[in-house]
N, C-alpha and C. Protein backbone atom coordinates (compact mmCIF):
# COMPACT_ATOMS: atom_id res chain seq x y z
N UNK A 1 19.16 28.97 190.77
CA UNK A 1 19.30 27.53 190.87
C UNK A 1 19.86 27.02 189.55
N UNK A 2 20.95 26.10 189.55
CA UNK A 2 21.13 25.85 188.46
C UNK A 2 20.64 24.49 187.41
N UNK A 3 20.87 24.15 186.59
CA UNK A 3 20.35 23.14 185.86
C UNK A 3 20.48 21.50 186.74
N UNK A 4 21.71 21.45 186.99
CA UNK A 4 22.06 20.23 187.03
C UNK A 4 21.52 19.66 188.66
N UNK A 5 21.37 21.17 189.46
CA UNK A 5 20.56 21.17 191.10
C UNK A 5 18.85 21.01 190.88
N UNK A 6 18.78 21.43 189.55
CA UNK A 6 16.95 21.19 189.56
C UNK A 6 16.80 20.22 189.13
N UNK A 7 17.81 19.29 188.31
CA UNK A 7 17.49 17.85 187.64
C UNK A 7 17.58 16.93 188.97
N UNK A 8 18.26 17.32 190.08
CA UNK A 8 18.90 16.39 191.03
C UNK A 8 17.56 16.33 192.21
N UNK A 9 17.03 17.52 192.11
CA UNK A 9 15.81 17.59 192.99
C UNK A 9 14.65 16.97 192.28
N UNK A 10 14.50 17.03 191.34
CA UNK A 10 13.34 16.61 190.14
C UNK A 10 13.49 14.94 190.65
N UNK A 11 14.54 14.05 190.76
CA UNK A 11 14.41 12.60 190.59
C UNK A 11 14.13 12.26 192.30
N UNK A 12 14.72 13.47 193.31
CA UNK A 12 13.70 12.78 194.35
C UNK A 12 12.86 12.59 194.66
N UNK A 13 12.40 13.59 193.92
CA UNK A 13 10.55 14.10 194.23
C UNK A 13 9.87 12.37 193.94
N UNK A 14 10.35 11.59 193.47
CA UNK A 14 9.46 10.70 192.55
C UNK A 14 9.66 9.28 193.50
N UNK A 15 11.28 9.33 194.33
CA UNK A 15 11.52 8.02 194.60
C UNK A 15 10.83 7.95 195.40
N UNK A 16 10.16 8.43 196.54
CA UNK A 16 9.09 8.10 197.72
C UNK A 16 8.17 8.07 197.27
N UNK A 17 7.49 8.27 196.10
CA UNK A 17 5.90 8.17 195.70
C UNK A 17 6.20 6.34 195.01
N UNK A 18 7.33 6.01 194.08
CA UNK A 18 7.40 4.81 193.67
C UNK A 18 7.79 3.91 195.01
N UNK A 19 8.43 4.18 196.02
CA UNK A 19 9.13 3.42 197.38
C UNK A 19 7.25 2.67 197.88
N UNK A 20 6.66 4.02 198.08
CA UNK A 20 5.01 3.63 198.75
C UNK A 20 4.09 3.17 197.71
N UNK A 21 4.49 3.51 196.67
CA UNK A 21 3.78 2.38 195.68
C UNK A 21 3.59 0.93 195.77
N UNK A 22 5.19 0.84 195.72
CA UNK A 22 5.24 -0.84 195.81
C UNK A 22 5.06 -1.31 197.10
N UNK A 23 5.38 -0.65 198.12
CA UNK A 23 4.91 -1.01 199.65
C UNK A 23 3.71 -0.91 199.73
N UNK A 24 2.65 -0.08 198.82
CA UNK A 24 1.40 -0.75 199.47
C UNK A 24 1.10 -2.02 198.29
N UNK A 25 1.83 -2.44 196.92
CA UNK A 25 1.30 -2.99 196.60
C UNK A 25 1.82 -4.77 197.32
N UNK A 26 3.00 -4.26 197.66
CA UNK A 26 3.31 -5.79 198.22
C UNK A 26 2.31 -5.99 199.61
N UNK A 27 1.99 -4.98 200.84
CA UNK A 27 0.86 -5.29 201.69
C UNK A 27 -0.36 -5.55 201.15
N UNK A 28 -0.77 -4.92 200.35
CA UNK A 28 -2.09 -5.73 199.47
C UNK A 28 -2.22 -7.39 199.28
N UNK A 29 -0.89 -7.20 198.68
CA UNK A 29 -0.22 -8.74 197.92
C UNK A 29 -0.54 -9.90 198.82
N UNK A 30 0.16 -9.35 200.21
CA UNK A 30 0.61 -10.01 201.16
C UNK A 30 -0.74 -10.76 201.70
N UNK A 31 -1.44 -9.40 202.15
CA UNK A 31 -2.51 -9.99 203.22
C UNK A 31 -3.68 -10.26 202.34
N UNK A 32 -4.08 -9.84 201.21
CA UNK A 32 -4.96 -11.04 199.81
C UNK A 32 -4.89 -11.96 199.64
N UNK A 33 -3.33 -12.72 199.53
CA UNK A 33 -3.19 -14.20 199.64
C UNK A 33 -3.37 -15.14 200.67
N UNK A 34 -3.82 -14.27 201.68
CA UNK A 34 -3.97 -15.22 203.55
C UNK A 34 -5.12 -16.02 203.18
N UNK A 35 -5.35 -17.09 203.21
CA UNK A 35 -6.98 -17.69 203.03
C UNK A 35 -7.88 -17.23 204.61
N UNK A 36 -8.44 -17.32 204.40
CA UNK A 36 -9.72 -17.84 205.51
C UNK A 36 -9.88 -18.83 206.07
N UNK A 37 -9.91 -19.51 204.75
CA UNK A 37 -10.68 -20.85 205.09
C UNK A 37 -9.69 -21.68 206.26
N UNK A 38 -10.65 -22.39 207.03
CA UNK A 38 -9.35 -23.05 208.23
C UNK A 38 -9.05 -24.70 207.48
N UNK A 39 -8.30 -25.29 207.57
CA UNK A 39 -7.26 -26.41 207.11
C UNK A 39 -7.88 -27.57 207.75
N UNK A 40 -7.79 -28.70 207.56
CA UNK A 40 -7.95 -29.89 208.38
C UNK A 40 -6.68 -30.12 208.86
N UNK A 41 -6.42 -30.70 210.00
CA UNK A 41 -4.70 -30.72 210.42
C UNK A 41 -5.29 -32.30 211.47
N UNK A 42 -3.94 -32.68 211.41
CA UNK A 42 -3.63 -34.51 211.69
C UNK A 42 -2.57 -34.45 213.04
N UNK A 43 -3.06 -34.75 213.73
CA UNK A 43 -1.64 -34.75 214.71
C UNK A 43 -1.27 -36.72 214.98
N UNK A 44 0.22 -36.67 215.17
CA UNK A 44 0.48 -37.59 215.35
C UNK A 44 1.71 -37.56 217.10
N UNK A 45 0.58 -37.13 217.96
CA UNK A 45 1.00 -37.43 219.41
C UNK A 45 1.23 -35.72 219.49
N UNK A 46 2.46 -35.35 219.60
CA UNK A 46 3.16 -33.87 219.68
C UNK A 46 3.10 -33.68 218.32
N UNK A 47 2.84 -33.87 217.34
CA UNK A 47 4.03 -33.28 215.99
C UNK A 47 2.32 -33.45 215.05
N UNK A 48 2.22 -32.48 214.51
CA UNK A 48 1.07 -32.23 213.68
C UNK A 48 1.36 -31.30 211.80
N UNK A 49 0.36 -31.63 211.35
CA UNK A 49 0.36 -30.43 210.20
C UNK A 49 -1.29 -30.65 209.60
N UNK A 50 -0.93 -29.87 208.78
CA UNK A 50 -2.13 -29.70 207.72
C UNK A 50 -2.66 -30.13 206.81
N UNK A 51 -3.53 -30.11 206.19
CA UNK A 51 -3.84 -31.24 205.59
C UNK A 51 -4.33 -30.48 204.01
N UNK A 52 -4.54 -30.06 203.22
CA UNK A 52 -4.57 -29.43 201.44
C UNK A 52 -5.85 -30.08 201.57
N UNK A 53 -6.80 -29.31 201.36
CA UNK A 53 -8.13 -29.62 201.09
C UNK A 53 -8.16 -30.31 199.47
N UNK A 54 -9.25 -31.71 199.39
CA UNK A 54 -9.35 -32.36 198.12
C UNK A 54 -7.75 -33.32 198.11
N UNK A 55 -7.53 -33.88 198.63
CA UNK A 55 -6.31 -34.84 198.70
C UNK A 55 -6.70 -36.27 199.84
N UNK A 56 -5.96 -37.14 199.45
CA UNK A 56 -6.27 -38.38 199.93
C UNK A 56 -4.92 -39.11 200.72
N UNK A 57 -4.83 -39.90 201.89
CA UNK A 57 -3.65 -39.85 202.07
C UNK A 57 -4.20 -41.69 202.38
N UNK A 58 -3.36 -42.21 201.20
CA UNK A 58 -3.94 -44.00 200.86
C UNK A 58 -3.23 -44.97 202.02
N UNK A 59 -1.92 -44.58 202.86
CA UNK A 59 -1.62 -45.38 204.06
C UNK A 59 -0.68 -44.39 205.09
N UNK A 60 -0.34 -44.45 206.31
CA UNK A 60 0.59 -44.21 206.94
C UNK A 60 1.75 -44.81 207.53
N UNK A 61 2.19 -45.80 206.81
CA UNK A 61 3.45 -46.64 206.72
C UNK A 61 4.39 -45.84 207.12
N UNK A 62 5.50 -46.45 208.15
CA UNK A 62 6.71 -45.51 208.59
C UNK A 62 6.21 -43.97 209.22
N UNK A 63 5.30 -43.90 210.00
CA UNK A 63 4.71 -43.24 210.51
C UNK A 63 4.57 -43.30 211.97
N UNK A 64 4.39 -42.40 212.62
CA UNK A 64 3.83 -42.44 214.11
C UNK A 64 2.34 -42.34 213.69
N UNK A 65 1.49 -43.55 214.79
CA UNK A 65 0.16 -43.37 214.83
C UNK A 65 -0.73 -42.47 214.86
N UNK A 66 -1.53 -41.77 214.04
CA UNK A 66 -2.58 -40.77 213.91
C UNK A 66 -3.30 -40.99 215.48
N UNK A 67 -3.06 -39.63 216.46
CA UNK A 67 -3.73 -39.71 217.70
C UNK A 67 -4.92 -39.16 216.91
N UNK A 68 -5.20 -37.73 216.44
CA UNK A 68 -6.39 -37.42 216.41
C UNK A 68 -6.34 -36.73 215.42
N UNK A 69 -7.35 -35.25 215.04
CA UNK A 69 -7.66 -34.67 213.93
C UNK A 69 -8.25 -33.76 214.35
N UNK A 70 -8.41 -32.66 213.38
CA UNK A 70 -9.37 -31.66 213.39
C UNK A 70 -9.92 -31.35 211.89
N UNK A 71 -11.13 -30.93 211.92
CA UNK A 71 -11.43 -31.44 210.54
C UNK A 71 -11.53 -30.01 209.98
N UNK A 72 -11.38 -28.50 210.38
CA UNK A 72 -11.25 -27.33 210.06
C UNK A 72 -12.61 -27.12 209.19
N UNK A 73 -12.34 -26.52 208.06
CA UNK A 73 -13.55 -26.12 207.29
C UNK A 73 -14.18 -27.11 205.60
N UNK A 74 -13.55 -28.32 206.36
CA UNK A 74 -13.29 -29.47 205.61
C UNK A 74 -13.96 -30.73 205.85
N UNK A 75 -14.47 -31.63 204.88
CA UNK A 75 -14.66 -33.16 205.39
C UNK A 75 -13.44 -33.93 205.57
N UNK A 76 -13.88 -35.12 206.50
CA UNK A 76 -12.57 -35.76 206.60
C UNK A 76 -13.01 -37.08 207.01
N UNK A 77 -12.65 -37.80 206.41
CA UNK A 77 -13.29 -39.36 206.05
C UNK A 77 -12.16 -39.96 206.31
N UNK A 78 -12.08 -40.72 207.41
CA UNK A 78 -10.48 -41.80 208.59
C UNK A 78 -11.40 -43.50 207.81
N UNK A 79 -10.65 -43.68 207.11
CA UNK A 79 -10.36 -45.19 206.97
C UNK A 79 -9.54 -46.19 208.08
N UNK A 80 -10.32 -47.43 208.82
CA UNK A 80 -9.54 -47.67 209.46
C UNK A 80 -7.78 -48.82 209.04
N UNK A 81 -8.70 -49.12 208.05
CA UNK A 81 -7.07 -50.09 206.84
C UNK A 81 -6.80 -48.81 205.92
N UNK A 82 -5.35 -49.25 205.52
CA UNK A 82 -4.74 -48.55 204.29
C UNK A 82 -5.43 -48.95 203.07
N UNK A 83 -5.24 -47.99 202.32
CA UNK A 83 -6.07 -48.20 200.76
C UNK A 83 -7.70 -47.66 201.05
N UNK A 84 -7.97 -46.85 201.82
CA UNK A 84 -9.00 -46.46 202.09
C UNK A 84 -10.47 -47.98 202.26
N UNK A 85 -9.48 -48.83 203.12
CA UNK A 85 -11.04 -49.48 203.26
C UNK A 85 -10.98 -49.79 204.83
N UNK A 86 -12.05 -51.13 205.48
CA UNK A 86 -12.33 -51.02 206.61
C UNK A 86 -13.28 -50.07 207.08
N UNK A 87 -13.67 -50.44 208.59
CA UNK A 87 -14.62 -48.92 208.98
C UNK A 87 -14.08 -47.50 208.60
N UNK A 88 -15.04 -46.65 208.61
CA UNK A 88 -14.96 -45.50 208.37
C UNK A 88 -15.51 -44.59 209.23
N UNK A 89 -15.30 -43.10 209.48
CA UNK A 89 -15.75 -42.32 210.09
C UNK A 89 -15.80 -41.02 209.35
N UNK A 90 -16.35 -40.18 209.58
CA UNK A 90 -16.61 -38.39 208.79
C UNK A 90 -16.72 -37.32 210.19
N UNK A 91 -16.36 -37.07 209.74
CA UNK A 91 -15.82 -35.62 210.43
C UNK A 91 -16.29 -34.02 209.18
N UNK A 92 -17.39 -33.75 209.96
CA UNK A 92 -17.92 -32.53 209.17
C UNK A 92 -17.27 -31.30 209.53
N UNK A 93 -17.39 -30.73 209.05
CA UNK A 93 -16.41 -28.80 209.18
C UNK A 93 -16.88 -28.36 211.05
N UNK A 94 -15.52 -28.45 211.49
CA UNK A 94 -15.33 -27.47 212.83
C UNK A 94 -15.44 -28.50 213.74
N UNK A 95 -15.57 -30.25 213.29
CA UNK A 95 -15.31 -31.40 214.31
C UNK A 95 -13.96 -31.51 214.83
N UNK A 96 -13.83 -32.10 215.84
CA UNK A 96 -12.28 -32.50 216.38
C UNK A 96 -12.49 -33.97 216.82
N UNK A 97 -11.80 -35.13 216.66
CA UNK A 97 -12.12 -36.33 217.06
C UNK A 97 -10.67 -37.32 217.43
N UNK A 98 -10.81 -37.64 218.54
CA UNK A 98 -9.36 -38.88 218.78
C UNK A 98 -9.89 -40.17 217.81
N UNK A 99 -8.51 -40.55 217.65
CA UNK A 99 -8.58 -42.00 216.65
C UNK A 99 -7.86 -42.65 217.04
N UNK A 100 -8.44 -43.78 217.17
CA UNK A 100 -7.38 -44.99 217.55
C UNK A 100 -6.82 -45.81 216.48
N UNK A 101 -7.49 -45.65 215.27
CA UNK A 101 -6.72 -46.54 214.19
C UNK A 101 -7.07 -45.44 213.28
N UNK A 102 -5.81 -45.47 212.24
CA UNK A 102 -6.26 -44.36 210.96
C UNK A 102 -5.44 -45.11 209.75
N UNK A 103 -5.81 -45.75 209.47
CA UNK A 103 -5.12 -46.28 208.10
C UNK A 103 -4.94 -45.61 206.79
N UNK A 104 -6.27 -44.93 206.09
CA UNK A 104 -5.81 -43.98 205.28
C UNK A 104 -7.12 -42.57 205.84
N UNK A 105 -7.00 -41.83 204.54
CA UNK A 105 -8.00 -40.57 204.98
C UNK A 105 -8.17 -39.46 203.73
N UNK A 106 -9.64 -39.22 203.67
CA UNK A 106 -9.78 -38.59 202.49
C UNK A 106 -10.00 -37.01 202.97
N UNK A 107 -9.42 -35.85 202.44
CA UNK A 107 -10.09 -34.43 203.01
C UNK A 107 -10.67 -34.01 201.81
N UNK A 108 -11.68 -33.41 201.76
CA UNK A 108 -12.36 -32.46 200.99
C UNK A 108 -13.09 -31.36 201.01
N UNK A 109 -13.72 -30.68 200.37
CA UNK A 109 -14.46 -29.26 200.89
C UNK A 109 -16.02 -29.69 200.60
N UNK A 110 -16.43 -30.48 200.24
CA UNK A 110 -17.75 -31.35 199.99
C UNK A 110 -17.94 -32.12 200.54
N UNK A 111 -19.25 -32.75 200.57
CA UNK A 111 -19.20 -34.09 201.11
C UNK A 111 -18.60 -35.00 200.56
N UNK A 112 -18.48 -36.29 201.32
CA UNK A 112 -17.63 -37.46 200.54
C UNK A 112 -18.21 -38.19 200.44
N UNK A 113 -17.99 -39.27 198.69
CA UNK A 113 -18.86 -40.17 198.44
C UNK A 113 -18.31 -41.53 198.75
N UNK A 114 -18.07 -42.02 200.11
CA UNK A 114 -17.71 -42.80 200.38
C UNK A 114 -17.88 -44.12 199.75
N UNK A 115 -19.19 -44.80 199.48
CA UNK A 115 -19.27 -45.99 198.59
C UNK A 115 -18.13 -45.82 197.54
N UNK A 116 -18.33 -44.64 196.84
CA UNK A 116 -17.46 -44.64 195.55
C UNK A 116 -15.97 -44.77 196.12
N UNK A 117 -15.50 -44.44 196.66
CA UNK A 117 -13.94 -44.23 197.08
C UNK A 117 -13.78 -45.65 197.59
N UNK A 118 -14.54 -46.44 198.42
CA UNK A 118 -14.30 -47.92 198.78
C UNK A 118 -14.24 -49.32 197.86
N UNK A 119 -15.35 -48.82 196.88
CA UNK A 119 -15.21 -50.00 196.58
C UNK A 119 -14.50 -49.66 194.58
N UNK A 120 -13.75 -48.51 194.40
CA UNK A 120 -12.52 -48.20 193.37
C UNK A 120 -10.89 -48.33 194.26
N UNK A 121 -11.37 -48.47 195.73
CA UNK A 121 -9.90 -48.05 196.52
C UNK A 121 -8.87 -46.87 195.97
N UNK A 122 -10.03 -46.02 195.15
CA UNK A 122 -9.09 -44.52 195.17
C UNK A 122 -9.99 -43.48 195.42
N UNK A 123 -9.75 -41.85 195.61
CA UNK A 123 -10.51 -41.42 195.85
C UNK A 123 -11.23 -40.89 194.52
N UNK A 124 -12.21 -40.13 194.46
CA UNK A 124 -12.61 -39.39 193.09
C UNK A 124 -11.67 -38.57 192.45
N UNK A 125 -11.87 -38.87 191.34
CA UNK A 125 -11.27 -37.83 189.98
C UNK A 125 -10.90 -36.38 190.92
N UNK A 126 -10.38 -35.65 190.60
CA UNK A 126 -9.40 -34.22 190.80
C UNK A 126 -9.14 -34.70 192.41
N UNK A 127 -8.71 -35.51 192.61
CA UNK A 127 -8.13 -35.50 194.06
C UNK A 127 -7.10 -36.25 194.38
N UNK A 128 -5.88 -35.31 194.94
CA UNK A 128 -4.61 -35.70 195.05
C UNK A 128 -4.43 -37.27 195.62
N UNK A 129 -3.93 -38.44 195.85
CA UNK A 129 -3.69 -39.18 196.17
C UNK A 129 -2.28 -39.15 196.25
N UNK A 130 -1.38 -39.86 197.96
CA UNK A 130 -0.16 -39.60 198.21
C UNK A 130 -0.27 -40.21 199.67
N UNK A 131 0.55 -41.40 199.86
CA UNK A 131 0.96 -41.94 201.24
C UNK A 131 1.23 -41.04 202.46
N UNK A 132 1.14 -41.26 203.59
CA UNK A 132 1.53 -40.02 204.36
C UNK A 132 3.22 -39.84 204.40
N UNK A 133 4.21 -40.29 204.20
CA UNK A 133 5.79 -39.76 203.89
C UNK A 133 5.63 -38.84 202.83
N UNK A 134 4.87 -39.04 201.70
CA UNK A 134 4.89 -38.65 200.34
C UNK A 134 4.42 -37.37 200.73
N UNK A 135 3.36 -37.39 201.15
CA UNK A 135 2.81 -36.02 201.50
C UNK A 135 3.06 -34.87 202.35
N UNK A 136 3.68 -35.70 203.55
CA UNK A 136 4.44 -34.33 204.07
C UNK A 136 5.79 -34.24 203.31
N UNK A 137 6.35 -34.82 202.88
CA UNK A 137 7.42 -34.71 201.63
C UNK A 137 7.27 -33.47 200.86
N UNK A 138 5.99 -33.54 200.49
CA UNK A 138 5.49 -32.48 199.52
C UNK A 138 5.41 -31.03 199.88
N UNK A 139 4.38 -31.12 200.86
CA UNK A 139 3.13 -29.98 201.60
C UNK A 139 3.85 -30.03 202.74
N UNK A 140 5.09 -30.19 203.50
CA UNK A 140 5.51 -29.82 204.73
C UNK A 140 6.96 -29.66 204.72
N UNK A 141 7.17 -28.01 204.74
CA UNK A 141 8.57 -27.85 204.21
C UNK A 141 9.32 -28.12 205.38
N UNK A 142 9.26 -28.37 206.71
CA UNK A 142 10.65 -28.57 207.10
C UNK A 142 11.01 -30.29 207.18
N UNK A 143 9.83 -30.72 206.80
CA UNK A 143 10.06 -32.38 206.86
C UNK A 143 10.96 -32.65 205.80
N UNK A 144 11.37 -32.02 205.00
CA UNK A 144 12.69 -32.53 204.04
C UNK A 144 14.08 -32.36 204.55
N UNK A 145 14.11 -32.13 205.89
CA UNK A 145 15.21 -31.56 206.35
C UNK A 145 15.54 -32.89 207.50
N UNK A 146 14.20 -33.26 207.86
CA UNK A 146 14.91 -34.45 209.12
C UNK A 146 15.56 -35.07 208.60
């Protein structure tokens, strides 16, 4: 065998051990980053999404009417005016509820301290605040496309 046939066999030996390396490290990758946890999601008639746990959504202006909700593994506090005031309702983890008025809406993974959020008209400290355009703007990639 000569030199330059054992160097040529020497570098295959290696590319299928590095090929299944990174293939199992990207399936690792892959299915580690899946959460669990289930989402609160908003439908508005046919057309729905999800909702980022700890975020506040302060009106739905230029919107189709909030039919209903599911509150996933999340609280979910339906204001019936924008700016989070008016009646209110909660929705504890694994509720589903129709709404007839939804003006704004708080999600979180805790309970919600509703007094506090009503009478500051924002929600608590570390929590996103964002109109509903703004937000699927953000958190809903094909809505930048209509």
């Amino acid at each position: 065998m000569s030199s330059s046939s054992h160097a040529c066999n020497h570098g295959l030996e290696w590319a299928p051990s590095r090929a299944l390396e990174f293939l199992k490290k990207f399936v690792e990758g892959f299915f580690g980053s899946i959460k669990t946890a289930r989402m609160a999601k908003v439908f508005h008639g046919g057309f729905s999404y999800e909702l980022v746990p700890n975020t506040a959504i302060r009106d739905f202006y230029n919107m189709n009417k909030v039919t209903s909700l599911e509150s996933g593994d999340c609280y979910v506090c339906v204001f019936d005016a924008p700016q989070f005031q008016g009646q209110y309702r909660i929705l504890g983890p694994g509720e589903k509820a129709e709404v007839d008025g939804c003006g704004s809406m708080v999600v979180s993974t805790q309970a919600i301290p509703v007094n506090v959020i009503r009478n500051n008209t924002h929600p608590p400290d570390g929590f996103w605040e964002l109109s509903g355009p703004m937000y699927l703007f953000h958190f809903y990639p094909g809505y930048r496309y209509v």
